[in-house]
Amino acid sequence: MRSYVYAFIAAGLVLVPAAVSKLFTFECCVNSDADLSGFSVGENLAKFSFVPLIGWIEAKHSLFVIAVMLMLTLIVFSFIRLLECAFRCCCKGSKFWSAFTVLLAVLVGFVRSERGEDFFDRQIEVIGGTTAANLYREYVSPGFWSEEHLALQVEAASFFDNRGAEIILPTMIPVLNSTQCKRTLDSIHKLRDYWKHANVTAGPFPMFTLGHASYLHGNRTNLNFVLQKEFEWLYDIVIHSLENYLGDKVYLKEGANLPGFHLYLSSFVWGFPVARVHSDIQYSDQFQTDESHSLGSKKVISFTLPIHLPLLGSHGLFTYTANQTSPELKVRKFPKFVREMHPYKVGHLVIHGGLLIHQIAPSFMGLPGDGRITLQGHGFYDSQLKSWALYW
């Protein structure tokens, strides 16, 4: 009888996710490389399906993911069953469940402890050898970078700071109300054909841009006409807010990518620290013409305006500095630097110096409508015009 129950459970683990993935689908990106006339051949068409517990994923990979889910679930069930049998040999009745609960608690606590990390470090070396162990040690929780590499980045940012490039810490100012955020979100979904899937960076997972980001696509202005037409009112609000904060005129840089949108739709992947730790040095690639305009002598900023954030958990920006900057922020201390968490709020513009070492903080997203959707942009100060030029 129990075999039939397990068979029904296994069938459900396949059929339910498969049915859901067929119900929740969307297509996008057909015009992501449209020319000025809006025409595109449609070769960038992408189709995504929602798989429970996994999130959105390219439809062509959904059945493979469901099969992997089934296999992992059966392995976990088998492991629990083995533990159950082992404990039943030495425990009776409620004692079994008490002992089982204590074991799980001890295991969870051990994994999260320093001794636990050392233990798994040694086991990985036994299983995979020195190479696997080194990879495990290097790819630590802050952004899959080694602590040594992060320390060098923080030191480099301090070097630029000493040369005159101001390292501005994140500041948050209210910009949009809920109605304006909804209007922006509706427009973003209306322009789904112009989304661009970051398949090189994110593989089959749901990371998109609306507009072209210089760090991904270089300087490509063919979608500026779409953004300008749909979001001119939003750009006006952001420019006005930045002018009030910076105390100088602000304008959209002609011939450069307009500020655009990052779209991270619901996926279990974004709950891990997979985002790259970096500083925004796009200016040096896009506009630097000679040594007198190097990053060390330029004022640069980056800004993020959250339009939609996941329902659960905390969402924001990790920053890496030599010392703690605020007692009010969540902080993790490392030997040569500290990591602070700057929370995001929908409709609030976050401004910081582009040379500040930072990273997108992990976000838990589990529902089809979840996502982290933000307006992104950079700016540099033009000393001749005495104003700030914005681009992405």
GROMACS .gro file of C-alpha atoms in nm:
model
  392
    1MET     CA    1   0.000   0.000   0.000
    2ARG     CA    2   0.279   0.238   0.093
    3SER     CA    3   0.439   0.177  -0.248
    4TYR     CA    4   0.122   0.299  -0.418
    5VAL     CA    5   0.123   0.612  -0.201
    6TYR     CA    6   0.483   0.690  -0.297
    7ALA     CA    7   0.396   0.629  -0.663
    8PHE     CA    8   0.109   0.880  -0.643
    9ILE     CA    9   0.337   1.133  -0.472
   10ALA     CA   10   0.599   1.089  -0.743
   11ALA     CA   11   0.338   1.128  -1.016
   12GLY     CA   12   0.209   1.443  -0.849
   13LEU     CA   13   0.559   1.586  -0.829
   14VAL     CA   14   0.579   1.558  -1.207
   15LEU     CA   15   0.224   1.636  -1.319
   16VAL     CA   16   0.151   1.934  -1.091
   17PRO     CA   17   0.463   2.136  -1.187
   18ALA     CA   18   0.414   2.038  -1.552
   19ALA     CA   19   0.052   2.160  -1.547
   20VAL     CA   20   0.148   2.485  -1.373
   21SER     CA   21   0.431   2.547  -1.621
   22LYS     CA   22   0.178   2.519  -1.905
   23LEU     CA   23  -0.067   2.758  -1.737
   24PHE     CA   24   0.186   3.031  -1.649
   25THR     CA   25   0.382   3.129  -1.959
   26PHE     CA   26   0.481   3.446  -2.141
   27GLU     CA   27   0.670   3.547  -2.452
   28CYS     CA   28   0.901   3.845  -2.482
   29CYS     CA   29   1.201   4.006  -2.646
   30VAL     CA   30   1.088   3.979  -3.010
   31ASN     CA   31   1.181   4.345  -3.074
   32SER     CA   32   1.476   4.375  -2.835
   33ASP     CA   33   1.704   4.467  -3.127
   34ALA     CA   34   1.451   4.675  -3.319
   35ASP     CA   35   1.577   4.953  -3.543
   36LEU     CA   36   1.446   5.310  -3.540
   37SER     CA   37   1.140   5.208  -3.741
   38GLY     CA   38   1.048   4.955  -3.471
   39PHE     CA   39   1.098   4.664  -3.711
   40SER     CA   40   1.274   4.348  -3.596
   41VAL     CA   41   1.305   4.005  -3.755
   42GLY     CA   42   1.194   3.840  -3.431
   43GLU     CA   43   1.492   3.610  -3.393
   44ASN     CA   44   1.522   3.707  -3.024
   45LEU     CA   45   1.180   3.567  -2.928
   46ALA     CA   46   1.197   3.402  -2.585
   47LYS     CA   47   0.930   3.198  -2.406
   48PHE     CA   48   0.927   3.143  -2.029
   49SER     CA   49   0.730   2.908  -1.803
   50PHE     CA   50   0.675   2.918  -1.428
   51VAL     CA   51   0.780   2.603  -1.242
   52PRO     CA   52   0.674   2.578  -0.873
   53LEU     CA   53   0.966   2.611  -0.628
   54ILE     CA   54   1.194   2.707  -0.917
   55GLY     CA   55   1.034   3.017  -1.067
   56TRP     CA   56   1.040   3.145  -1.422
   57ILE     CA   57   1.268   2.959  -1.661
   58GLU     CA   58   1.299   2.931  -2.038
   59ALA     CA   59   1.021   2.701  -2.152
   60LYS     CA   60   1.255   2.473  -2.345
   61HIS     CA   61   1.427   2.384  -2.016
   62SER     CA   62   1.116   2.346  -1.797
   63LEU     CA   63   1.064   1.968  -1.839
   64PHE     CA   64   1.430   1.900  -1.763
   65VAL     CA   65   1.405   2.112  -1.447
   66ILE     CA   66   1.091   1.925  -1.336
   67ALA     CA   67   1.269   1.592  -1.387
   68VAL     CA   68   1.563   1.713  -1.177
   69MET     CA   69   1.319   1.828  -0.908
   70LEU     CA   70   1.163   1.482  -0.900
   71MET     CA   71   1.501   1.312  -0.874
   72LEU     CA   72   1.619   1.539  -0.589
   73THR     CA   73   1.288   1.500  -0.405
   74LEU     CA   74   1.310   1.120  -0.424
   75ILE     CA   75   1.667   1.135  -0.294
   76VAL     CA   76   1.555   1.353  -0.001
   77PHE     CA   77   1.260   1.120   0.071
   78SER     CA   78   1.495   0.822   0.065
   79PHE     CA   79   1.737   0.993   0.303
   80ILE     CA   80   1.457   1.080   0.546
   81ARG     CA   81   1.328   0.725   0.521
   82LEU     CA   82   1.673   0.588   0.610
   83LEU     CA   83   1.695   0.821   0.908
   84GLU     CA   84   1.348   0.714   1.016
   85CYS     CA   85   1.441   0.345   1.003
   86ALA     CA   86   1.766   0.407   1.191
   87PHE     CA   87   1.594   0.596   1.470
   88ARG     CA   88   1.309   0.350   1.501
   89CYS     CA   89   1.565   0.083   1.584
   90CYS     CA   90   1.665   0.271   1.899
   91CYS     CA   91   1.365   0.492   1.980
   92LYS     CA   92   0.997   0.422   2.037
   93GLY     CA   93   0.688   0.637   1.981
   94SER     CA   94   0.725   1.006   2.056
   95LYS     CA   95   1.089   0.956   2.149
   96PHE     CA   96   1.159   0.894   1.781
   97TRP     CA   97   1.022   1.230   1.671
   98SER     CA   98   1.193   1.411   1.958
   99ALA     CA   99   1.528   1.256   1.867
  100PHE     CA  100   1.469   1.326   1.496
  101THR     CA  101   1.389   1.694   1.568
  102VAL     CA  102   1.698   1.732   1.786
  103LEU     CA  103   1.915   1.576   1.515
  104LEU     CA  104   1.784   1.818   1.250
  105ALA     CA  105   1.836   2.115   1.483
  106VAL     CA  106   2.192   2.002   1.557
  107LEU     CA  107   2.264   1.953   1.188
  108VAL     CA  108   2.129   2.297   1.092
  109GLY     CA  109   2.323   2.464   1.373
  110PHE     CA  110   2.639   2.275   1.283
  111VAL     CA  111   2.619   2.369   0.915
  112ARG     CA  112   2.587   2.736   1.005
  113SER     CA  113   2.877   2.729   1.254
  114GLU     CA  114   3.244   2.792   1.186
  115ARG     CA  115   3.328   2.432   1.280
  116GLY     CA  116   3.060   2.315   1.036
  117GLU     CA  117   3.216   2.514   0.752
  118ASP     CA  118   3.557   2.364   0.831
  119PHE     CA  119   3.405   2.016   0.838
  120PHE     CA  120   3.240   2.053   0.496
  121ASP     CA  121   3.558   2.214   0.365
  122ARG     CA  122   3.751   1.898   0.457
  123GLN     CA  123   3.485   1.666   0.315
  124ILE     CA  124   3.483   1.851  -0.018
  125GLU     CA  125   3.860   1.809  -0.037
  126VAL     CA  126   3.823   1.435   0.028
  127ILE     CA  127   3.553   1.402  -0.240
  128GLY     CA  128   3.680   1.639  -0.509
  129GLY     CA  129   4.045   1.695  -0.427
  130THR     CA  130   4.242   2.015  -0.374
  131THR     CA  131   4.091   2.195  -0.674
  132ALA     CA  132   3.736   2.150  -0.549
  133ALA     CA  133   3.837   2.258  -0.199
  134ASN     CA  134   4.007   2.573  -0.331
  135LEU     CA  135   3.696   2.661  -0.533
  136TYR     CA  136   3.482   2.612  -0.223
  137ARG     CA  137   3.707   2.842  -0.018
  138GLU     CA  138   3.725   3.109  -0.290
  139TYR     CA  139   3.355   3.129  -0.370
  140VAL     CA  140   3.243   3.268  -0.036
  141SER     CA  141   2.906   3.422   0.044
  142PRO     CA  142   2.990   3.782  -0.054
  143GLY     CA  143   2.918   3.758  -0.422
  144PHE     CA  144   3.116   3.450  -0.517
  145TRP     CA  145   3.440   3.647  -0.487
  146SER     CA  146   3.722   3.557  -0.254
  147GLU     CA  147   3.775   3.779   0.050
  148GLU     CA  148   4.123   3.864  -0.077
  149HIS     CA  149   3.987   3.981  -0.412
  150LEU     CA  150   3.721   4.192  -0.240
  151ALA     CA  151   3.982   4.351  -0.015
  152LEU     CA  152   4.181   4.454  -0.324
  153GLN     CA  153   3.869   4.608  -0.479
  154VAL     CA  154   3.796   4.808  -0.165
  155GLU     CA  155   4.157   4.925  -0.159
  156ALA     CA  156   4.133   5.031  -0.527
  157ALA     CA  157   3.819   5.233  -0.456
  158SER     CA  158   4.001   5.411  -0.172
  159PHE     CA  159   4.284   5.490  -0.415
  160PHE     CA  160   4.040   5.659  -0.656
  161ASP     CA  161   3.884   5.843  -0.364
  162ASN     CA  162   4.223   5.988  -0.267
  163ARG     CA  163   4.269   6.118  -0.624
  164GLY     CA  164   3.953   6.324  -0.605
  165ALA     CA  165   3.676   6.088  -0.718
  166GLU     CA  166   3.419   6.113  -0.440
  167ILE     CA  167   3.295   5.780  -0.299
  168ILE     CA  168   2.934   5.875  -0.223
  169LEU     CA  169   2.755   5.643   0.019
  170PRO     CA  170   2.398   5.541  -0.071
  171THR     CA  171   2.128   5.800  -0.007
  172MET     CA  172   1.756   5.729  -0.046
  173ILE     CA  173   1.500   5.994  -0.140
  174PRO     CA  174   1.126   5.951  -0.214
  175VAL     CA  175   1.045   6.010  -0.581
  176LEU     CA  176   0.734   5.818  -0.696
  177ASN     CA  177   0.400   5.747  -0.531
  178SER     CA  178   0.219   5.412  -0.565
  179THR     CA  179   0.010   5.533  -0.863
  180GLN     CA  180   0.321   5.641  -1.053
  181CYS     CA  181   0.495   5.310  -0.974
  182LYS     CA  182   0.195   5.118  -1.108
  183ARG     CA  183   0.190   5.333  -1.422
  184THR     CA  184   0.560   5.259  -1.477
  185LEU     CA  185   0.513   4.887  -1.416
  186ASP     CA  186   0.219   4.871  -1.658
  187SER     CA  187   0.430   5.043  -1.925
  188ILE     CA  188   0.718   4.800  -1.868
  189HIS     CA  189   0.489   4.501  -1.921
  190LYS     CA  190   0.329   4.669  -2.223
  191LEU     CA  191   0.676   4.690  -2.379
  192ARG     CA  192   0.754   4.321  -2.316
  193ASP     CA  193   0.844   4.274  -2.684
  194TYR     CA  194   1.134   4.516  -2.627
  195TRP     CA  195   1.277   4.334  -2.326
  196LYS     CA  196   1.616   4.176  -2.383
  197HIS     CA  197   1.696   3.847  -2.213
  198ALA     CA  198   2.044   3.847  -2.057
  199ASN     CA  199   2.098   3.487  -2.162
  200VAL     CA  200   2.478   3.515  -2.171
  201THR     CA  201   2.486   3.636  -1.810
  202ALA     CA  202   2.187   3.451  -1.663
  203GLY     CA  203   2.149   3.145  -1.887
  204PRO     CA  204   1.788   3.017  -1.884
  205PHE     CA  205   1.691   3.226  -1.579
  206PRO     CA  206   1.465   3.535  -1.594
  207MET     CA  207   1.700   3.834  -1.604
  208PHE     CA  208   1.600   4.101  -1.856
  209THR     CA  209   1.670   4.458  -1.949
  210LEU     CA  210   1.439   4.714  -2.105
  211GLY     CA  211   1.680   4.944  -2.282
  212HIS     CA  212   2.047   4.873  -2.335
  213ALA     CA  213   2.296   4.864  -2.049
  214SER     CA  214   2.648   4.965  -2.146
  215TYR     CA  215   2.804   4.697  -1.925
  216LEU     CA  216   2.608   4.429  -2.117
  217HIS     CA  217   2.548   4.569  -2.464
  218GLY     CA  218   2.791   4.856  -2.512
  219ASN     CA  219   2.660   5.185  -2.649
  220ARG     CA  220   2.344   5.092  -2.845
  221THR     CA  221   2.084   5.364  -2.872
  222ASN     CA  222   1.831   5.194  -3.101
  223LEU     CA  223   1.574   5.156  -2.820
  224ASN     CA  224   1.604   5.515  -2.697
  225PHE     CA  225   1.307   5.619  -2.908
  226VAL     CA  226   1.087   5.361  -2.735
  227LEU     CA  227   1.198   5.460  -2.385
  228GLN     CA  228   1.173   5.834  -2.454
  229LYS     CA  229   0.820   5.802  -2.586
  230GLU     CA  230   0.690   5.586  -2.301
  231PHE     CA  231   0.885   5.721  -2.003
  232GLU     CA  232   0.950   6.088  -2.078
  233TRP     CA  233   0.740   6.186  -1.775
  234LEU     CA  234   0.946   5.950  -1.553
  235TYR     CA  235   1.277   6.088  -1.676
  236ASP     CA  236   1.154   6.441  -1.595
  237ILE     CA  237   1.075   6.338  -1.237
  238VAL     CA  238   1.410   6.162  -1.188
  239ILE     CA  239   1.604   6.456  -1.338
  240HIS     CA  240   1.422   6.702  -1.112
  241SER     CA  241   1.494   6.485  -0.803
  242LEU     CA  242   1.863   6.452  -0.892
  243GLU     CA  243   1.894   6.827  -0.951
  244ASN     CA  244   1.752   6.894  -0.605
  245TYR     CA  245   1.993   6.645  -0.448
  246LEU     CA  246   2.310   6.731  -0.645
  247GLY     CA  247   2.255   7.106  -0.665
  248ASP     CA  248   2.345   7.120  -1.037
  249LYS     CA  249   2.166   7.086  -1.369
  250VAL     CA  250   2.107   6.730  -1.491
  251TYR     CA  251   2.043   6.616  -1.848
  252LEU     CA  252   2.019   6.296  -2.055
  253LYS     CA  253   2.344   6.239  -2.245
  254GLU     CA  254   2.286   6.263  -2.620
  255GLY     CA  255   2.412   5.967  -2.819
  256ALA     CA  256   2.427   5.740  -2.513
  257ASN     CA  257   2.194   5.470  -2.380
  258LEU     CA  258   1.906   5.621  -2.188
  259PRO     CA  259   1.857   5.501  -1.829
  260GLY     CA  260   1.669   5.172  -1.853
  261PHE     CA  261   1.525   4.891  -1.646
  262HIS     CA  262   1.664   4.579  -1.483
  263LEU     CA  263   1.405   4.304  -1.450
  264TYR     CA  264   1.473   4.006  -1.224
  265LEU     CA  265   1.156   3.799  -1.230
  266SER     CA  266   1.067   3.531  -0.978
  267SER     CA  267   1.335   3.260  -0.946
  268PHE     CA  268   1.495   3.067  -0.661
  269VAL     CA  269   1.834   3.163  -0.807
  270TRP     CA  270   1.805   3.525  -0.695
  271GLY     CA  271   1.786   3.407  -0.334
  272PHE     CA  272   2.157   3.324  -0.353
  273PRO     CA  273   2.445   3.576  -0.372
  274VAL     CA  274   2.494   3.523  -0.745
  275ALA     CA  275   2.516   3.892  -0.839
  276ARG     CA  276   2.865   4.014  -0.925
  277VAL     CA  277   3.049   4.235  -0.679
  278HIS     CA  278   3.162   4.537  -0.878
  279SER     CA  279   3.202   4.910  -0.911
  280ASP     CA  280   3.044   5.108  -1.195
  281ILE     CA  281   3.334   5.205  -1.421
  282GLN     CA  282   3.129   5.226  -1.741
  283TYR     CA  283   3.232   5.591  -1.773
  284SER     CA  284   3.591   5.495  -1.850
  285ASP     CA  285   3.472   5.267  -2.132
  286GLN     CA  286   3.208   5.495  -2.279
  287PHE     CA  287   3.336   5.853  -2.249
  288GLN     CA  288   3.699   5.864  -2.138
  289THR     CA  289   3.907   6.030  -2.410
  290ASP     CA  290   4.239   6.105  -2.239
  291GLU     CA  291   4.415   6.082  -1.904
  292SER     CA  292   4.274   6.418  -1.790
  293HIS     CA  293   3.927   6.261  -1.797
  294SER     CA  294   4.022   5.946  -1.607
  295LEU     CA  295   3.803   5.805  -1.334
  296GLY     CA  296   4.035   5.936  -1.067
  297SER     CA  297   3.951   6.297  -1.155
  298LYS     CA  298   3.580   6.252  -1.229
  299LYS     CA  299   3.267   6.282  -1.022
  300VAL     CA  300   3.047   5.983  -1.103
  301ILE     CA  301   2.720   5.857  -0.960
  302SER     CA  302   2.489   5.560  -1.003
  303PHE     CA  303   2.120   5.550  -0.919
  304THR     CA  304   1.850   5.289  -0.874
  305LEU     CA  305   1.475   5.349  -0.854
  306PRO     CA  306   1.281   5.039  -0.737
  307ILE     CA  307   0.950   5.009  -0.922
  308HIS     CA  308   0.848   4.665  -0.793
  309LEU     CA  309   1.000   4.444  -0.521
  310PRO     CA  310   0.920   4.089  -0.400
  311LEU     CA  311   0.654   4.045  -0.134
  312LEU     CA  312   0.872   3.866   0.122
  313GLY     CA  313   1.215   3.922   0.270
  314SER     CA  314   1.456   4.212   0.253
  315HIS     CA  315   1.580   4.368  -0.068
  316GLY     CA  316   1.855   4.615  -0.129
  317LEU     CA  317   2.220   4.681  -0.197
  318PHE     CA  318   2.532   4.540  -0.036
  319THR     CA  319   2.821   4.786  -0.012
  320TYR     CA  320   3.183   4.705   0.073
  321THR     CA  321   3.396   4.960   0.256
  322ALA     CA  322   3.709   4.960   0.470
  323ASN     CA  323   3.513   5.057   0.782
  324GLN     CA  324   3.155   5.052   0.904
  325THR     CA  325   2.968   5.363   0.791
  326SER     CA  326   2.644   5.347   0.992
  327PRO     CA  327   2.536   5.170   1.314
  328GLU     CA  328   2.181   5.145   1.176
  329LEU     CA  329   2.266   4.909   0.890
  330LYS     CA  330   2.302   4.533   0.897
  331VAL     CA  331   2.672   4.463   0.879
  332ARG     CA  332   2.901   4.164   0.830
  333LYS     CA  333   3.264   4.220   0.924
  334PHE     CA  334   3.556   4.064   0.739
  335PRO     CA  335   3.925   4.098   0.829
  336LYS     CA  336   3.994   4.381   0.581
  337PHE     CA  337   3.651   4.526   0.500
  338VAL     CA  338   3.287   4.531   0.604
  339ARG     CA  339   2.971   4.457   0.409
  340GLU     CA  340   2.662   4.669   0.483
  341MET     CA  341   2.306   4.618   0.368
  342HIS     CA  342   2.119   4.924   0.237
  343PRO     CA  343   1.747   4.840   0.208
  344TYR     CA  344   1.535   4.942  -0.090
  345LYS     CA  345   1.184   5.089  -0.085
  346VAL     CA  346   0.950   5.103  -0.384
  347GLY     CA  347   0.941   5.453  -0.532
  348HIS     CA  348   1.252   5.571  -0.345
  349LEU     CA  349   1.556   5.672  -0.549
  350VAL     CA  350   1.890   5.534  -0.422
  351ILE     CA  351   2.196   5.738  -0.523
  352HIS     CA  352   2.559   5.644  -0.461
  353GLY     CA  353   2.904   5.702  -0.602
  354GLY     CA  354   2.965   5.464  -0.890
  355LEU     CA  355   3.312   5.374  -0.762
  356LEU     CA  356   3.166   5.239  -0.438
  357ILE     CA  357   3.209   4.859  -0.436
  358HIS     CA  358   2.859   4.714  -0.431
  359GLN     CA  359   2.644   4.413  -0.513
  360ILE     CA  360   2.275   4.335  -0.557
  361ALA     CA  361   2.163   4.171  -0.233
  362PRO     CA  362   1.988   3.832  -0.263
  363SER     CA  363   1.607   3.841  -0.275
  364PHE     CA  364   1.360   3.560  -0.213
  365MET     CA  365   1.104   3.536  -0.495
  366GLY     CA  366   0.857   3.250  -0.500
  367LEU     CA  367   0.537   3.369  -0.672
  368PRO     CA  368   0.465   3.424  -1.043
  369GLY     CA  369   0.407   3.796  -0.985
  370ASP     CA  370   0.721   3.847  -0.776
  371GLY     CA  371   1.016   4.034  -0.915
  372ARG     CA  372   1.282   4.298  -0.863
  373ILE     CA  373   1.222   4.569  -1.123
  374THR     CA  374   1.429   4.886  -1.106
  375LEU     CA  375   1.517   5.188  -1.316
  376GLN     CA  376   1.896   5.205  -1.347
  377GLY     CA  377   2.132   5.476  -1.458
  378HIS     CA  378   2.472   5.640  -1.417
  379GLY     CA  379   2.594   5.996  -1.434
  380PHE     CA  380   2.914   6.196  -1.459
  381TYR     CA  381   2.983   6.561  -1.393
  382ASP     CA  382   3.068   6.768  -1.702
  383SER     CA  383   3.291   7.048  -1.571
  384GLN     CA  384   3.255   7.251  -1.892
  385LEU     CA  385   2.875   7.254  -1.881
  386LYS     CA  386   2.872   7.249  -1.498
  387SER     CA  387   2.602   6.981  -1.508
  388TRP     CA  388   2.550   6.605  -1.474
  389ALA     CA  389   2.506   6.382  -1.779
  390LEU     CA  390   2.293   6.069  -1.736
  391TYR     CA  391   2.323   5.742  -1.928
  392TRP     CA  392   2.307   5.368  -1.870
   0.00000   0.00000   0.00000
